[in-house]
Short mmCIF file of C-alpha atoms in Angstrom, two decimals:
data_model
loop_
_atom_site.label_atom_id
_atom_site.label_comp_id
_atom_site.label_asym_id
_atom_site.label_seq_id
_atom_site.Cartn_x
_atom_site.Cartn_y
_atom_site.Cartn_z
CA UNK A 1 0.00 0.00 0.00
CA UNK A 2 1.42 3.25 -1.25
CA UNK A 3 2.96 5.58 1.89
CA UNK A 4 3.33 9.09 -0.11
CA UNK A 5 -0.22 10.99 -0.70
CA UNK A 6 -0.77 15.41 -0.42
CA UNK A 7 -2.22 14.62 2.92
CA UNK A 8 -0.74 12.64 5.82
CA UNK A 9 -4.23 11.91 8.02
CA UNK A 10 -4.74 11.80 11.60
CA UNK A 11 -4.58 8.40 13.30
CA UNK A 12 -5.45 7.30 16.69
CA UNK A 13 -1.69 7.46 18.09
CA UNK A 14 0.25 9.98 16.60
CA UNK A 15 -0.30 13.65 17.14
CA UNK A 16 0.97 14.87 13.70
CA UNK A 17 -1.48 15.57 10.48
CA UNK A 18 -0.47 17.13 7.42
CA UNK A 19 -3.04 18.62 4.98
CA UNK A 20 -2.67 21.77 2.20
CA UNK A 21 -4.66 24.64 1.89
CA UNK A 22 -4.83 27.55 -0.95
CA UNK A 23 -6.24 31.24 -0.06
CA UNK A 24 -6.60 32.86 -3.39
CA UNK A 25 -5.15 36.96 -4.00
CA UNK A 26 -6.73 39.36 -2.03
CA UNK A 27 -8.68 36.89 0.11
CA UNK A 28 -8.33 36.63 3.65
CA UNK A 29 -8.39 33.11 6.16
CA UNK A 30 -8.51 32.16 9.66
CA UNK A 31 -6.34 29.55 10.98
CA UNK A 32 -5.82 28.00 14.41
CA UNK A 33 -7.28 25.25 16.58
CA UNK A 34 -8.52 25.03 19.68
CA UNK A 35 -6.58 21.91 20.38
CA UNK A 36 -3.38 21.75 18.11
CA UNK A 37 -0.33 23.66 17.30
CA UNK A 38 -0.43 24.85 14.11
CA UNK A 39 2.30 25.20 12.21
CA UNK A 40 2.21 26.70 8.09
CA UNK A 41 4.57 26.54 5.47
CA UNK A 42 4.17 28.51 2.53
CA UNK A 43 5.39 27.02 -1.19
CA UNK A 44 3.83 29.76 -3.07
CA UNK A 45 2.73 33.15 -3.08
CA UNK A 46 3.16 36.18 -0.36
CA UNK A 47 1.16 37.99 2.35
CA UNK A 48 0.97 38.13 6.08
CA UNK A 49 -0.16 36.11 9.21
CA UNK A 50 -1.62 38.72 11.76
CA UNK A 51 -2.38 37.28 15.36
CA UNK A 52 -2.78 39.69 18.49
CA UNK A 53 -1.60 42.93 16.91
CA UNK A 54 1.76 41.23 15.53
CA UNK A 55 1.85 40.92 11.93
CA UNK A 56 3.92 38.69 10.16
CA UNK A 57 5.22 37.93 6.85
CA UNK A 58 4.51 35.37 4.50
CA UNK A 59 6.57 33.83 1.31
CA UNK A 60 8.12 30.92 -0.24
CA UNK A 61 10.33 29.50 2.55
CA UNK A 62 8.45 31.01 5.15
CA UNK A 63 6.62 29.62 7.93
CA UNK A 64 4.44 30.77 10.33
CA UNK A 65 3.23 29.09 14.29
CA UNK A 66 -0.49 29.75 15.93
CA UNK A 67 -0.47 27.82 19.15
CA UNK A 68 -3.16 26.01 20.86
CA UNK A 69 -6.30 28.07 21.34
CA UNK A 70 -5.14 30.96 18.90
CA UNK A 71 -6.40 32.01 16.05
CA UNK A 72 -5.24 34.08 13.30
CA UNK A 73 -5.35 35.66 10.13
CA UNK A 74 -3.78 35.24 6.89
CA UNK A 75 -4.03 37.92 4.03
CA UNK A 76 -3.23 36.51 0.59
CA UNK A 77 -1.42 39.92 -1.05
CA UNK A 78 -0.81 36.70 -4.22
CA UNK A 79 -2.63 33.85 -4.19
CA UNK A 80 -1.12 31.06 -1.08
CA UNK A 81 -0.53 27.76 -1.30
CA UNK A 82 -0.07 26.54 2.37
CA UNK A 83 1.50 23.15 3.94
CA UNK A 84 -0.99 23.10 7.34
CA UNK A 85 0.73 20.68 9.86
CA UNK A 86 -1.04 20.26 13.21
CA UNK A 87 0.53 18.68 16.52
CA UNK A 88 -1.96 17.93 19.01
CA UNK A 89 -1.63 18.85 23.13
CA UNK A 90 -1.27 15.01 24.00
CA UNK A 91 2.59 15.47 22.06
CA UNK A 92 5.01 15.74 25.06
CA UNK A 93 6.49 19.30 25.71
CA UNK A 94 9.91 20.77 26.09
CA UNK A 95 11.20 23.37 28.37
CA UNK A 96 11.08 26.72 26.37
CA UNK A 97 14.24 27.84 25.04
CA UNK A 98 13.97 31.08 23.67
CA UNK A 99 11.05 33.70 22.71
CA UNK A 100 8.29 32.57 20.80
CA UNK A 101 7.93 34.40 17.58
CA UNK A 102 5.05 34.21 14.66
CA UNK A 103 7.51 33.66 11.90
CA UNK A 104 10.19 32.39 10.63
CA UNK A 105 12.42 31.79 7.32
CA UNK A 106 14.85 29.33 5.69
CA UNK A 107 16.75 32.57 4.60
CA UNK A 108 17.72 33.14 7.82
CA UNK A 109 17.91 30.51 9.39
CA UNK A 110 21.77 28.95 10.06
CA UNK A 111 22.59 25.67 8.34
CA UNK A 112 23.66 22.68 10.71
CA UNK A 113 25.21 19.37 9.77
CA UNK A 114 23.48 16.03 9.82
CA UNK A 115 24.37 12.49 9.25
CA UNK A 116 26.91 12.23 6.42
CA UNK A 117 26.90 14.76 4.19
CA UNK A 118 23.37 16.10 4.81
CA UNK A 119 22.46 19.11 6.81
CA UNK A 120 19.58 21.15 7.26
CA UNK A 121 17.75 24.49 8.91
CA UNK A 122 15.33 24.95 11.92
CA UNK A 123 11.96 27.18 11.53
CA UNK A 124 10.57 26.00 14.58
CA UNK A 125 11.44 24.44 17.79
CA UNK A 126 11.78 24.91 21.40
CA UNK A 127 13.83 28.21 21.02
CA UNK A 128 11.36 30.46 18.93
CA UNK A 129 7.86 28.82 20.42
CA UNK A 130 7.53 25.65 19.41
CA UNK A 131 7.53 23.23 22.62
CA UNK A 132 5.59 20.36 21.18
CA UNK A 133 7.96 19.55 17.68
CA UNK A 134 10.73 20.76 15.10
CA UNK A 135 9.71 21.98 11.85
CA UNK A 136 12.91 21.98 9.72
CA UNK A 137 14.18 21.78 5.97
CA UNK A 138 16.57 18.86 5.56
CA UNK A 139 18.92 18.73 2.11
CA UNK A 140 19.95 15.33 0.76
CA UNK A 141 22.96 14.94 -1.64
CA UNK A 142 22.46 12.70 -4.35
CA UNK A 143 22.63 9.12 -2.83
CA UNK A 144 21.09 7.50 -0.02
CA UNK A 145 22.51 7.51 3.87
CA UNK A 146 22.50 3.93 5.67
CA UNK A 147 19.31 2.30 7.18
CA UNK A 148 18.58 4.23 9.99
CA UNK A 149 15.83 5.14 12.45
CA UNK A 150 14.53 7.98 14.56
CA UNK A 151 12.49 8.13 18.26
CA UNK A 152 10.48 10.56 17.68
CA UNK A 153 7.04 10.21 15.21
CA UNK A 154 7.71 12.49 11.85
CA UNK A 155 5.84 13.47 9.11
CA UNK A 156 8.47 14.55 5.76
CA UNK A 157 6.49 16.58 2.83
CA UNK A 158 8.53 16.59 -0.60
CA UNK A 159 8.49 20.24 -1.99
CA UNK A 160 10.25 18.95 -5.55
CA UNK A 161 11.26 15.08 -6.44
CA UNK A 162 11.38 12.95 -7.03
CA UNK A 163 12.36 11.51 -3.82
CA UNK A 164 12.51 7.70 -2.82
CA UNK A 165 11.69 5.97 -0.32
CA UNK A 166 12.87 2.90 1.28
CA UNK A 167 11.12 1.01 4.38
CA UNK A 168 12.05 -2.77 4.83
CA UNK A 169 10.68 -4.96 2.25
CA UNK A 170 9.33 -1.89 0.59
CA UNK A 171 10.44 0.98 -1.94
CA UNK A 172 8.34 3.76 -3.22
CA UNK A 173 9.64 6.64 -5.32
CA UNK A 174 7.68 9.88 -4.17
CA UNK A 175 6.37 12.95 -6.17
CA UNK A 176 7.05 16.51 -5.32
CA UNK A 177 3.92 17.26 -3.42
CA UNK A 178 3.90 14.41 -1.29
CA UNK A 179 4.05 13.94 2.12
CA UNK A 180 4.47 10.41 4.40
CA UNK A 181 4.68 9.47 7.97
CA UNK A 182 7.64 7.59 9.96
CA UNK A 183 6.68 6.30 12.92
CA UNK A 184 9.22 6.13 16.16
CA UNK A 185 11.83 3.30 15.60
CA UNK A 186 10.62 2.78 12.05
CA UNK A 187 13.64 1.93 9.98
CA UNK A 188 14.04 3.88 6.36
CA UNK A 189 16.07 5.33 4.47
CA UNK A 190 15.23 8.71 2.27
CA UNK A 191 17.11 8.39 -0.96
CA UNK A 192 17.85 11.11 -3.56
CA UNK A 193 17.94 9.40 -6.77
CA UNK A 194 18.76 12.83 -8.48
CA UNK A 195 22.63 12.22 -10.07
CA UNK A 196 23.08 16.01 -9.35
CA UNK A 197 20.68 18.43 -7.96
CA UNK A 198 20.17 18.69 -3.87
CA UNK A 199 16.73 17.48 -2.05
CA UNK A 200 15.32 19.30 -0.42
CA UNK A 201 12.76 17.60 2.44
CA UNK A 202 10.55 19.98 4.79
CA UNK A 203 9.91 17.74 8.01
CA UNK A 204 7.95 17.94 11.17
CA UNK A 205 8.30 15.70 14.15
CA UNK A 206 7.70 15.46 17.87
CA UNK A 207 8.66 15.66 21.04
CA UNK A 208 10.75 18.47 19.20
CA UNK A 209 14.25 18.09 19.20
CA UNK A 210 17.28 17.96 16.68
CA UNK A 211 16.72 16.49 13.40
CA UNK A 212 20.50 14.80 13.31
CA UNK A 213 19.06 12.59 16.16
CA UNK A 214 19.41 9.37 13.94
CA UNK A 215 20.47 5.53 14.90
CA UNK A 216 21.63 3.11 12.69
CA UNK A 217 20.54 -0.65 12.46
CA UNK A 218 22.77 -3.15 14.63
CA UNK A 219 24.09 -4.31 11.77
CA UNK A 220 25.08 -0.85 9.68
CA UNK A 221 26.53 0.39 12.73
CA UNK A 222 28.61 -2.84 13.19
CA UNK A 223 29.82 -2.66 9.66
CA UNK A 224 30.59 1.36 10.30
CA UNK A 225 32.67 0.32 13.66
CA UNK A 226 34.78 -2.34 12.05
CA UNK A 227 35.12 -0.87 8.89
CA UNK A 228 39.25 -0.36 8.02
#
């Protein structure tokens, strides 16, 4: 059964959901929810997120957090196309870090390193606001890293493929505009079958954290330890 569709549905034990949503020019919506953490991410078009007399921006790259019980306001100044992730109260919180701001951009965000040659860039975590997950952008070299897994639950949206991915006894190349869900401990690998261009993967998981949090298989890591 395929893993990669536009919208990543809620199930009974994970608090992560995915879903898109398009405000045309010079229309106005309300997000928020009374429950969730809401967390947007545009991939086309500009305006602002207003929310308690701040007022943010909004572009490509940009995202945007309304917490639990807010609600604001997004102005389409072009028409949006929105990536709306939601993380529900029951996701386990960590001790603010920092100041929690309304936006926040890949263009200025700093770049950390990953496993291999792969970094990537925080929007949101624990130090700008987010206490219940880590929105980042992750960037794959052409290749694939070693069967790995993660502990926390993770949803990955693919702004441009193709993308493929690999769970055991399973491999499924994925479209730009798709999105799937990794569950705790589930081993994978994200593979960028590209012979030259960068991928570029926009993920969400919780409790939040750092993305480079990653643990290879028994037997990867045994081969890594003895190899040479």
């Amino acid at each position: 059964m395929p893993r990669a569709d536009e919208v990543v549905a809620p199930i009974e034990d994970s608090a992560l959901a995915l879903d898109r949503r398009g405000i045309a020019q010079g229309a106005s919506a309300t997000i928020g929810d009374p429950e969730s953490d809401t967390l947007v991410y545009v991939t086309d078009g500009n305006g602002s997120i207003s929310l308690g007399g701040e007022v943010g921006p909004l572009a490509v790259r940009n995202a945007a957090l309304v917490l639990a019980g807010e609600e604001a306001t997004i102005g389409a100044d072009e028409a949006l196309d929105l990536v709306v992730l939601s993380v529900g109260v029951e996701a386990d919180r960590h001790a603010p870090l920092g100041r929690r701001v309304l936006t926040a951009s890949l263009d200025a965000a700093d770049g950390q390193q990953a496993t291999g040659a792969r970094s990537f860039q925080i929007l949101f975590d624990a130090t700008n606001g987010s206490t219940r997950a880590t929105l980042f952008a992750g960037y794959v070299p052409p290749g694939k890293a070693p069967w790995h897994y993660h502990l926390y639950d993770e949803i990955v949206w693919i702004p441009e493929g193709p993308a493929r991915l690999h769970l055991e006894g399973a491999v499924e190349d994925v479209g730009a505009g798709s999105a799937f869900r990794l569950r705790p401990r589930e081993v994978h690998i994200v593979e960028n079958p590209s012979a030259d261009r960068e991928l570029t993967i926009i993920g969400l998981f919780t409790p939040a954290g750092s993305p480079s949090a990653a643990y290879l298989t028994p037997d990867v890591a045994a081969e890594y330890r003895f190899a040479g």
